[in-house]
PDB file of C-alpha atoms in Angstrom:
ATOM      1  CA  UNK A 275     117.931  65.160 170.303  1.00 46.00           C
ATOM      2  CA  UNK A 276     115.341  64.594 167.924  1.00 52.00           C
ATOM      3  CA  UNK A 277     113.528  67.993 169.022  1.00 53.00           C
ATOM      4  CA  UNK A 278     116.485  70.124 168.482  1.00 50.00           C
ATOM      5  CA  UNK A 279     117.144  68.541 165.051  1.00 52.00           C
ATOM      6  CA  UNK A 280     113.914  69.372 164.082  1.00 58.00           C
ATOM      7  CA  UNK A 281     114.267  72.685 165.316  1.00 55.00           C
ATOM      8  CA  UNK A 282     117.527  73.236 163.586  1.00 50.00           C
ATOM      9  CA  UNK A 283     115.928  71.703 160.169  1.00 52.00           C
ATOM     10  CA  UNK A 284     113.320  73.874 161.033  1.00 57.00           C
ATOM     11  CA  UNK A 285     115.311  76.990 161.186  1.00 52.00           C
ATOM     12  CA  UNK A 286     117.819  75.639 158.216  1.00 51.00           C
ATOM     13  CA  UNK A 287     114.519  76.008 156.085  1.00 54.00           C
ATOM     14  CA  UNK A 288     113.470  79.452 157.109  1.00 55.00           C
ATOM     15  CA  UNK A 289     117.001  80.228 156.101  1.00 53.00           C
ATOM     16  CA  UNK A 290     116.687  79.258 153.178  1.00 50.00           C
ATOM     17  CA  UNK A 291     113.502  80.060 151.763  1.00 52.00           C
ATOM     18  CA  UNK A 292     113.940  83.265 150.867  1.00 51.00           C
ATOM     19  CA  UNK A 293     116.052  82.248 148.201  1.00 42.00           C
ATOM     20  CA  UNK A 294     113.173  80.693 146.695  1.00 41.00           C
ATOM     21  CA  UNK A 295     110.329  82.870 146.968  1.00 44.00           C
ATOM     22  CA  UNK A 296     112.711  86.280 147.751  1.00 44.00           C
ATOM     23  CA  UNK A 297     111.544  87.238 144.082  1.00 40.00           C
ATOM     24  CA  UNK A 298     107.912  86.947 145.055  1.00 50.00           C
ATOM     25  CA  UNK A 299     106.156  90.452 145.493  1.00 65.00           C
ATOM     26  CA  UNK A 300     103.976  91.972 148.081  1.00 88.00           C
ATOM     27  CA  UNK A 301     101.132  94.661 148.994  1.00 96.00           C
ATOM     28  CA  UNK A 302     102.257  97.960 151.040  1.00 97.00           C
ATOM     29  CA  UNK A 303     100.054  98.661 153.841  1.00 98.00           C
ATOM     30  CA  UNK A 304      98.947 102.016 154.251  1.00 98.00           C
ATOM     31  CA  UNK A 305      95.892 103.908 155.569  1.00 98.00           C
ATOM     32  CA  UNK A 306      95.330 105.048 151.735  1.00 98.00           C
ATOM     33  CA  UNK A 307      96.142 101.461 150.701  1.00 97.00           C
ATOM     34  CA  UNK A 308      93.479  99.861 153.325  1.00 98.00           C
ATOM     35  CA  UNK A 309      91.036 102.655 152.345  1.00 95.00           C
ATOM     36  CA  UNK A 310      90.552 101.264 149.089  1.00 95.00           C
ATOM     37  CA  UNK A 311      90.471  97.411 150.461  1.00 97.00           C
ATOM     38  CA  UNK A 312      87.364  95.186 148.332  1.00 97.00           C
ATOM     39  CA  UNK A 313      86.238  94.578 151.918  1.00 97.00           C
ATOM     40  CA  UNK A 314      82.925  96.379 153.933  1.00 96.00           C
ATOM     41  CA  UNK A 315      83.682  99.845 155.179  1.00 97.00           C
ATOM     42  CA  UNK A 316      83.479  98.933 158.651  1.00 96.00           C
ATOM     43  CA  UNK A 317      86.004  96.853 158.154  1.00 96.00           C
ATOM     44  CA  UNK A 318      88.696  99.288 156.374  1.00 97.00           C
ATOM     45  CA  UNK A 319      87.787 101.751 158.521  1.00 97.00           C
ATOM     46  CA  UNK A 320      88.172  99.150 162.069  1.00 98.00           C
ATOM     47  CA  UNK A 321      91.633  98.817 160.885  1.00 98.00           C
ATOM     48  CA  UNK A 322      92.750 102.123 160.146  1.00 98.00           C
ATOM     49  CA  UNK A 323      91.466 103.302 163.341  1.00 98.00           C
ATOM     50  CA  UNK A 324      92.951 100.023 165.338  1.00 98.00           C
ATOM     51  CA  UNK A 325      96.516 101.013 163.494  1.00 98.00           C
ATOM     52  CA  UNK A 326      96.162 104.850 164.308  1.00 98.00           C
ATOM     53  CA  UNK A 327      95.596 103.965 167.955  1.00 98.00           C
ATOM     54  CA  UNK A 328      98.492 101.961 168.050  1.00 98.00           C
ATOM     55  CA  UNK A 329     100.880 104.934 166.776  1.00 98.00           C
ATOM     56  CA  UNK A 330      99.234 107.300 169.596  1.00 98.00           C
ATOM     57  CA  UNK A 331      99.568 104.321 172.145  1.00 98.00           C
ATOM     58  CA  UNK A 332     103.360 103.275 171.231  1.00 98.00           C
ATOM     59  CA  UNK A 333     104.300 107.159 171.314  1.00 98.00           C
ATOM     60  CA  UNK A 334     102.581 106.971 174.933  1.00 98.00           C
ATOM     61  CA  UNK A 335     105.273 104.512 175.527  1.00 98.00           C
ATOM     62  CA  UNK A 336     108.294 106.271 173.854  1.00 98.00           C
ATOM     63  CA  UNK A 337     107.615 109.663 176.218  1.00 98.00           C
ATOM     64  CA  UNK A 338     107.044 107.367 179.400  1.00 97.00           C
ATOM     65  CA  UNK A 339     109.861 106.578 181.680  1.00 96.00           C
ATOM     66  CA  UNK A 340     109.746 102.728 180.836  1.00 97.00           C
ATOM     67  CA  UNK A 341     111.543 103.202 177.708  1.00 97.00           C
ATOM     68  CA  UNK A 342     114.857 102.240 177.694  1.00 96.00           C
ATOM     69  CA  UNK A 343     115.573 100.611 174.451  1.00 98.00           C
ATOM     70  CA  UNK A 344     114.639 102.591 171.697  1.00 98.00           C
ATOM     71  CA  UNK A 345     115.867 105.932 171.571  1.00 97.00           C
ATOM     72  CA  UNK A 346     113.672 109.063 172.352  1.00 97.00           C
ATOM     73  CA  UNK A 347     111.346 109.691 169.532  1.00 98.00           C
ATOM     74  CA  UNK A 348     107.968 108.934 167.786  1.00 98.00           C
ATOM     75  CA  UNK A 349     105.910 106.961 165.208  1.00 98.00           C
ATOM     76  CA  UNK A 350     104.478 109.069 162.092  1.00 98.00           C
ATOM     77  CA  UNK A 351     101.643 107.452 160.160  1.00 98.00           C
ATOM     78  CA  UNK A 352     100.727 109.109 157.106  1.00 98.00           C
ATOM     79  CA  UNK A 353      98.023 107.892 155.219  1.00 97.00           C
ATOM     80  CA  UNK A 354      99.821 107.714 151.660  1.00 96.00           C
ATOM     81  CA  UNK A 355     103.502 107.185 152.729  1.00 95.00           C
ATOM     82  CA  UNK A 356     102.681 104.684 155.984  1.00 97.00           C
ATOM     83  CA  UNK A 357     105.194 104.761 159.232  1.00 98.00           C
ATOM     84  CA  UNK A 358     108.027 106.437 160.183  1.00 98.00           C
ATOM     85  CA  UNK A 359     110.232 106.485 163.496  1.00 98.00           C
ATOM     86  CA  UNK A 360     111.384 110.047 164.083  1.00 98.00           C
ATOM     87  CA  UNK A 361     114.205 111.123 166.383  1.00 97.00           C
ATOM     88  CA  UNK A 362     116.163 113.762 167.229  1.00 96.00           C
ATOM     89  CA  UNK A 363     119.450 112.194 165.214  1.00 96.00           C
ATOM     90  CA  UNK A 364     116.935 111.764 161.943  1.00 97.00           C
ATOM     91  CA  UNK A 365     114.642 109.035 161.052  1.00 98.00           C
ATOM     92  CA  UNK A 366     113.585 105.798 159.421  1.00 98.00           C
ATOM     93  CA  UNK A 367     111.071 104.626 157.450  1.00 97.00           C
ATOM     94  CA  UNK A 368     109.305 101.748 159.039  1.00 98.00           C
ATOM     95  CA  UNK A 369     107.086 100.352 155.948  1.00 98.00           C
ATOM     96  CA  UNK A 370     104.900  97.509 156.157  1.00 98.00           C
ATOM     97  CA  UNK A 371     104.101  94.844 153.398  1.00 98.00           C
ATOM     98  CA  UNK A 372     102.399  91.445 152.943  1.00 98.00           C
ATOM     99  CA  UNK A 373     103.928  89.321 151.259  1.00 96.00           C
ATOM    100  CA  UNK A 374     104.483  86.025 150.518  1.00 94.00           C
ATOM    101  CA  UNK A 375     107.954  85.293 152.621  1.00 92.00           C
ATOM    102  CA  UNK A 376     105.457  86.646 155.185  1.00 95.00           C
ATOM    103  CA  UNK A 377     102.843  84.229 154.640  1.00 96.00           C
ATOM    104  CA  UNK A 378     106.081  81.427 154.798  1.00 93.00           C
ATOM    105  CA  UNK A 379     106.516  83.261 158.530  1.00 92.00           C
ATOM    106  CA  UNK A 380     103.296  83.181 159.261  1.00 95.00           C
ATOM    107  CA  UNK A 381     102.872  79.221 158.442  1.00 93.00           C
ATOM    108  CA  UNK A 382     106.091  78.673 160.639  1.00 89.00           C
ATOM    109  CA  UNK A 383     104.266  80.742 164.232  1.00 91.00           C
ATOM    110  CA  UNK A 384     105.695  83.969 163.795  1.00 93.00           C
ATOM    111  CA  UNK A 385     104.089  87.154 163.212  1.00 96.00           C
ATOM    112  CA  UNK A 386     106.652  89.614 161.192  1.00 96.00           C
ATOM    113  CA  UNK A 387     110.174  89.846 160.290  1.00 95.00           C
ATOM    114  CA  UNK A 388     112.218  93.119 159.767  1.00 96.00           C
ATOM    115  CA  UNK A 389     113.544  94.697 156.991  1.00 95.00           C
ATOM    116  CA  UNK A 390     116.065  97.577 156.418  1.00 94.00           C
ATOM    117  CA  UNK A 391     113.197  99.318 155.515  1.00 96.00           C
ATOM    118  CA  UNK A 392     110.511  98.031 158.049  1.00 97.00           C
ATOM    119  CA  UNK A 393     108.948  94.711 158.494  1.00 97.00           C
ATOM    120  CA  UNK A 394     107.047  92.121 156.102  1.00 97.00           C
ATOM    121  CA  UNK A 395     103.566  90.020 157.629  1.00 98.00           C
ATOM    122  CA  UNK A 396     101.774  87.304 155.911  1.00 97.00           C
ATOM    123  CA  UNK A 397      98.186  86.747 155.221  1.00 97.00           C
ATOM    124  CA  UNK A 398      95.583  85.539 157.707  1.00 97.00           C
ATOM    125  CA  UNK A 399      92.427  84.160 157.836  1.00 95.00           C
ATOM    126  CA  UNK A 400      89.493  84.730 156.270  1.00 94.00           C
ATOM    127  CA  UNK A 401      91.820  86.118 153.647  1.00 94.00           C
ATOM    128  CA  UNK A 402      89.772  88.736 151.930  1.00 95.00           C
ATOM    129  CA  UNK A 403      92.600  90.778 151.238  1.00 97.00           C
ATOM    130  CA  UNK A 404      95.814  91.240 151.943  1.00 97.00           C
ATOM    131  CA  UNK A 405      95.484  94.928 153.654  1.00 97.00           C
ATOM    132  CA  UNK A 406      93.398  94.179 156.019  1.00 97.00           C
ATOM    133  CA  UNK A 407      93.445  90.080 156.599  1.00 97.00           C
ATOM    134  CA  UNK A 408      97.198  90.079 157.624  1.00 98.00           C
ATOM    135  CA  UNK A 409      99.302  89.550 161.232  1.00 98.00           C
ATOM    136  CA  UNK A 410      99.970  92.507 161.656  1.00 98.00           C
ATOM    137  CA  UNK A 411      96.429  93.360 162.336  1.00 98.00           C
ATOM    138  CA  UNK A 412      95.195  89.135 163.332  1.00 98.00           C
ATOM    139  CA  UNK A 413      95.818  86.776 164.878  1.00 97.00           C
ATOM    140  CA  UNK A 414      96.321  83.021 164.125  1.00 92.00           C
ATOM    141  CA  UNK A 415      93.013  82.206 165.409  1.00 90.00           C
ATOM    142  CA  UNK A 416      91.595  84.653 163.049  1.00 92.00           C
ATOM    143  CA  UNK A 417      90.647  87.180 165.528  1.00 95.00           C
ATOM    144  CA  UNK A 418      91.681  90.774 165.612  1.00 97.00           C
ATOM    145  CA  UNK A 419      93.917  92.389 167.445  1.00 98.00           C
ATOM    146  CA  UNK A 420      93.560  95.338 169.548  1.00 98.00           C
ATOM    147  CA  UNK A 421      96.036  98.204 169.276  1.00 98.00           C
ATOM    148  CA  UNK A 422      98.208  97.526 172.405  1.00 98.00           C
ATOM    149  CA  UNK A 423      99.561  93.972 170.354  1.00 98.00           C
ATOM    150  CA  UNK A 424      99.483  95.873 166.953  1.00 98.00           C
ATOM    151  CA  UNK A 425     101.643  99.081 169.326  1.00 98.00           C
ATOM    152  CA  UNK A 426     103.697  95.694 170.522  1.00 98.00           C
ATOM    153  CA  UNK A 427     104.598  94.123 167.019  1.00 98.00           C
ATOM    154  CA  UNK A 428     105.797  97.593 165.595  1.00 98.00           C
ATOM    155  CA  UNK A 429     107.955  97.950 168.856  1.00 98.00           C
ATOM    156  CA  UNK A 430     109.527  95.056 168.557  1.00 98.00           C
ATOM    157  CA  UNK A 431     110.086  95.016 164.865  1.00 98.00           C
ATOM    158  CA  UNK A 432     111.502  98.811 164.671  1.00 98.00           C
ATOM    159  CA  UNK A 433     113.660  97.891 167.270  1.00 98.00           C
ATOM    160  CA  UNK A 434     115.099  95.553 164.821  1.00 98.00           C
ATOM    161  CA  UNK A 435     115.180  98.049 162.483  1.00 98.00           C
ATOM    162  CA  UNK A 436     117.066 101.076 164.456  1.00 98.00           C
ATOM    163  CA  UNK A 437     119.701  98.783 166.129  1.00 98.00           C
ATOM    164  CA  UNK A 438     119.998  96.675 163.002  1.00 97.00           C
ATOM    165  CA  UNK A 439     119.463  93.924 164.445  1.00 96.00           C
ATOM    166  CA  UNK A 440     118.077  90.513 162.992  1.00 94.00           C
ATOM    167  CA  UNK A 441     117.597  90.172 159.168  1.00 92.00           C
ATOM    168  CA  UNK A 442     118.419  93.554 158.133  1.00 93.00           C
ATOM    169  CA  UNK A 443     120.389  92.797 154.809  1.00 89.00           C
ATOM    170  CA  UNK A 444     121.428  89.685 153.405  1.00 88.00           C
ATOM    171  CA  UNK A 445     125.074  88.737 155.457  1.00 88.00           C
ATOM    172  CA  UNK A 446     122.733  89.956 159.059  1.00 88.00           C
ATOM    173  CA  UNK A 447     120.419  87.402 157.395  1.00 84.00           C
ATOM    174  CA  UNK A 448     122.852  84.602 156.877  1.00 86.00           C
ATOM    175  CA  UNK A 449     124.691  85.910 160.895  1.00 88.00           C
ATOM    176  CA  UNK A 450     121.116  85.889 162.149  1.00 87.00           C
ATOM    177  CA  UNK A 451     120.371  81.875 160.528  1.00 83.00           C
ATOM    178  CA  UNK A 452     123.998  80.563 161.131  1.00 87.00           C
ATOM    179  CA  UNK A 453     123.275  81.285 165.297  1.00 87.00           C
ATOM    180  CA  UNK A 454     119.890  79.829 165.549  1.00 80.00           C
ATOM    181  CA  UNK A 455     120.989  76.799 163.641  1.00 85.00           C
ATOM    182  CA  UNK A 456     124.123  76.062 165.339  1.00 83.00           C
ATOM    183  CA  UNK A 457     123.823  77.536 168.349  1.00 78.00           C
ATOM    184  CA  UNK A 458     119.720  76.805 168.895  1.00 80.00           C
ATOM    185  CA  UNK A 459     119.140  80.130 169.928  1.00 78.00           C
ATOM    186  CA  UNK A 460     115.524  80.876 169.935  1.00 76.00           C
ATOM    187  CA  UNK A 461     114.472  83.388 172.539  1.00 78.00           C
ATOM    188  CA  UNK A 462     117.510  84.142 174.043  1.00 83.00           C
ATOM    189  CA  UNK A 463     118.793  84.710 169.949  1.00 90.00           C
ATOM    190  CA  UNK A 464     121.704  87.729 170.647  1.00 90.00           C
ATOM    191  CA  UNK A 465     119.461  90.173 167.624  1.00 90.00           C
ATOM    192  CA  UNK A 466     116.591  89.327 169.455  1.00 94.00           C
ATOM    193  CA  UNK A 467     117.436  90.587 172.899  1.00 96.00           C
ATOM    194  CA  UNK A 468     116.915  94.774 172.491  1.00 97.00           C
ATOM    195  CA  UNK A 469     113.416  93.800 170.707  1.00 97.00           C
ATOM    196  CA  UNK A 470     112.868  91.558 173.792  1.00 97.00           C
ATOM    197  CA  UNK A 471     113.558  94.424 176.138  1.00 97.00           C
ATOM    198  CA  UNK A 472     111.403  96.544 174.158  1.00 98.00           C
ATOM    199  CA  UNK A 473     108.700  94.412 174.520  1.00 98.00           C
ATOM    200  CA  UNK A 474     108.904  93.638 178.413  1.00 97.00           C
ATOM    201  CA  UNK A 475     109.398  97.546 178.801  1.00 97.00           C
ATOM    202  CA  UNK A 476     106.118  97.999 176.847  1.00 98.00           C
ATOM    203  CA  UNK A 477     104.412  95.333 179.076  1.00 97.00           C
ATOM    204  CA  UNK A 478     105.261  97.662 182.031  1.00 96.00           C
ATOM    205  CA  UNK A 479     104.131 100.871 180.223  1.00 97.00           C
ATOM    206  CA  UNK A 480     100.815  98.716 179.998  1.00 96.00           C
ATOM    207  CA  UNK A 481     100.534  97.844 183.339  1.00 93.00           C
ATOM    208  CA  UNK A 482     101.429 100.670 184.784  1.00 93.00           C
ATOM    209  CA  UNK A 483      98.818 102.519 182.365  1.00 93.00           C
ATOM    210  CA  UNK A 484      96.200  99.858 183.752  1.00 90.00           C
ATOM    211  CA  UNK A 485      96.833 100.911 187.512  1.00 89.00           C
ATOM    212  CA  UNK A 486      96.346 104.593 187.037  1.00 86.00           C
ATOM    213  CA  UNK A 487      93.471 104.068 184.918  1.00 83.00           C
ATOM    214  CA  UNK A 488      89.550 105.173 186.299  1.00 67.00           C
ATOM    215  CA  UNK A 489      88.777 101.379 185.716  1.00 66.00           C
ATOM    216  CA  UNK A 490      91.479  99.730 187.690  1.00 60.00           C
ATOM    217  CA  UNK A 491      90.748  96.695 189.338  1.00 60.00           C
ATOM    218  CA  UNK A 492      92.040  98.382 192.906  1.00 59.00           C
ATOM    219  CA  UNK A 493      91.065 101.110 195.194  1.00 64.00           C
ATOM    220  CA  UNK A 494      93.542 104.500 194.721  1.00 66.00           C
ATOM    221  CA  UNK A 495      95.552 103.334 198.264  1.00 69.00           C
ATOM    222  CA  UNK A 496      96.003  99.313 196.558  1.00 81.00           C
ATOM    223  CA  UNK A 497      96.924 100.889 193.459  1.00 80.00           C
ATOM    224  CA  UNK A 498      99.656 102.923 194.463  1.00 85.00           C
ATOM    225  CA  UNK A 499     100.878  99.862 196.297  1.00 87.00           C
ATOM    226  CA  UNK A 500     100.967  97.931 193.377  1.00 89.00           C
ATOM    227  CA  UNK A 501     102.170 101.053 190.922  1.00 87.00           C
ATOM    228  CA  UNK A 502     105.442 101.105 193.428  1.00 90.00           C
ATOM    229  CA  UNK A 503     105.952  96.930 193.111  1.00 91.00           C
ATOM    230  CA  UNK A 504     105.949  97.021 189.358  1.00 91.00           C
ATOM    231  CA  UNK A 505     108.632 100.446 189.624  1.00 89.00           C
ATOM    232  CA  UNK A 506     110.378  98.024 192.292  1.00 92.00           C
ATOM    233  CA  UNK A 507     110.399  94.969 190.110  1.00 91.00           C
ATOM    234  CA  UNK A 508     111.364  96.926 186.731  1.00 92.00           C
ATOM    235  CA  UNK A 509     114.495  98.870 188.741  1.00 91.00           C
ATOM    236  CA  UNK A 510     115.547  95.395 189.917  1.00 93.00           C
ATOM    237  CA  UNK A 511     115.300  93.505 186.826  1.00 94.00           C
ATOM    238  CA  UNK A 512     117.076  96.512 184.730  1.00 88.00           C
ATOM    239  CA  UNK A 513     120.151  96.177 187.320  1.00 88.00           C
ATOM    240  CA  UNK A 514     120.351  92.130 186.672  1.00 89.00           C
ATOM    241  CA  UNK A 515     121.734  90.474 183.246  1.00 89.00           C
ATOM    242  CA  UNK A 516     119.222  88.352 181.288  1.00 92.00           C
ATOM    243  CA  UNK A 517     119.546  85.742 178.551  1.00 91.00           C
ATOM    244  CA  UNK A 518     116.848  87.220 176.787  1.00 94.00           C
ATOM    245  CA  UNK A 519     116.334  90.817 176.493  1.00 94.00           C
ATOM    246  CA  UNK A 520     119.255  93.757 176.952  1.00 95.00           C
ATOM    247  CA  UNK A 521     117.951  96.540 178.101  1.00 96.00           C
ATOM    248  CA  UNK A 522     118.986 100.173 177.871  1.00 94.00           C
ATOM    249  CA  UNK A 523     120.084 103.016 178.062  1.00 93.00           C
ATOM    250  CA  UNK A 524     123.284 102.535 176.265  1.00 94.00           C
ATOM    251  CA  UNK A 525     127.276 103.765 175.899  1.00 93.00           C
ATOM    252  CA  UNK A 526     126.764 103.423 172.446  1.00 94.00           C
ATOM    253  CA  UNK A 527     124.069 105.082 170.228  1.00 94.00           C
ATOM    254  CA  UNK A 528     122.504 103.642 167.390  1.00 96.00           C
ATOM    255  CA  UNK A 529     123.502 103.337 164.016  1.00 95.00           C
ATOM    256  CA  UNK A 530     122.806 106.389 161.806  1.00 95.00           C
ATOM    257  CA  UNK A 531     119.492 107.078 160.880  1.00 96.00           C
ATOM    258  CA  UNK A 532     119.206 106.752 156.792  1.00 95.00           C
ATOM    259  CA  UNK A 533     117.272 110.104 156.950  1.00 94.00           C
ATOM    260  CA  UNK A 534     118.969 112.962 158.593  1.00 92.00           C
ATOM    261  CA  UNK A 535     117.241 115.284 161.125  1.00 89.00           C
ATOM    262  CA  UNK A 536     115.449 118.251 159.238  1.00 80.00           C
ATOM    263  CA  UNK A 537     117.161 121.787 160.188  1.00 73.00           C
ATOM    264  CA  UNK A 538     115.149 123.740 163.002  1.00 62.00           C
ATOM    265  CA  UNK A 539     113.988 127.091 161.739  1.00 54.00           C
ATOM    266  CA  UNK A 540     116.955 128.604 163.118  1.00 55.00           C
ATOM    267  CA  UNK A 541     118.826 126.694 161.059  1.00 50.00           C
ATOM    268  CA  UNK A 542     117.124 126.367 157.732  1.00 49.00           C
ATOM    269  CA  UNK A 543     119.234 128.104 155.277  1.00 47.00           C
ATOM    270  CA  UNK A 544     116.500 129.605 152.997  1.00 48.00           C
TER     271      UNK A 544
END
């Protein structure tokens, strides 16, 4: 008992605290905004590069077969105006800022939490600067991440975002809160399960990507034996229900994008 009232004071406080410190501002990450980081060059330009190859490895994902979750579509990273999630149906902007409700997520294990408009991190060690010293980019240990866990976190986060799910707005805040206090729903949390999916699908992606790749730790005959166990096991688990992760496809489609699909040619009315 005294380990779930802990981790219901626990979550009562994260509920909370952005009351207190929801006034408190924050930096926008962007390739333009790392570029001009007080930090070495190597450094600003490790991250950038890290964060690009993230965007080219999660849009890997989003054309493979293992996703399920999000809908079809792709990450844009521009270098002033940062992410964006395009689909057919329109888009939506997937910003990033540190900030300091991030660094209060950061102190209590987690990485990120998602916005309307994207997803806030907190600052990491050594702390230079925000744009470059933050989780999405580190980890708690202080060392960097490589762009398959930086692909992962913006997964996970803009599945949040698309399926409005989590703490996207203040009353999916308060839903989101009210269920992990009361019902201790950590993991197996109801907003958490698409993200969840996303990620295990992404895990697949990755290991599939691993088998098929020159370096693989198989022969070509053991790794097609192994490539058709993981398509075994991923069929199987998609057909079975799961206290943690809901997978797709869907009946019902997502919520509207807030930026409409952009006329084809054809269509364009000038």
């Amino acid at each position: 008992m005294a380990a779930l009232r802990a981790a219901a004071e626990r979550a009562l406080l994260l509920a909370l605290l952005p009351i207190a410190v929801g006034g408190c501002g924050g930096v926008p990450l962007t390739p333009a905004a790392i570029s001009g980081a007080p930090v070495p060059e190597d450094v600003r330009r490790d991250v950038v590069a890290t964060w690009r190859e993230a965007v080219a490895l999660a849009n890997d994902f989003l054309a493979s077969p293992f996703r399920a979750t999000l809908p079809a579509g792709r990450f844009e990273l521009a270098d002033d105006a940062g992410m964006r999630f395009v689909t057919d149906a329109g888009s939506w902007p997937i910003a990033v800022y540190c900030t300091t409700w991030g660094d209060v997520c950061v102190a209590f294990g987690f990485a990120a939490q998602e916005r309307e408009w994207g997803f806030v991190v907190g600052s990491m060690a050594p702390e230079r600067d925000r744009r470059v010293d933050n989780s999405l980019f580190v980890y708690a240990s202080g060392w960097r991440k490589p762009a398959r866990d930086v692909a992962d976190l913006v997964l996970h986060e803009t599945t949040h975002v698309v399926w409005r799910e989590g703490t996207i707005g203040f009353w999916n805040g308060v839903a989101y809160y009210l269920e992990t206090i009361f019902l201790f729903r950590y993991s197996n949390h109801s907003d958490e399960r698409r993200a969840n999916a996303t990620d295990e699908e992404f895990a697949w992606f990755l290991g599939d990507r691993q088998l098929r790749s020159a370096d693989a730790p198989f022969g070509a005959a053991d790794a097609a034996v192994q490539i058709a166990a993981l398509q075994e096991a991923c069929a199987r688990h998609l057909t079975e229900e799961h206290d943690t992760c809901r997978h797709g496809p869907f009946e019902e489609a997502p919520p509207a994008p807030p930026e409409p699909a952009k006329p084809s040619p054809s269509q364009d009315p000038r």
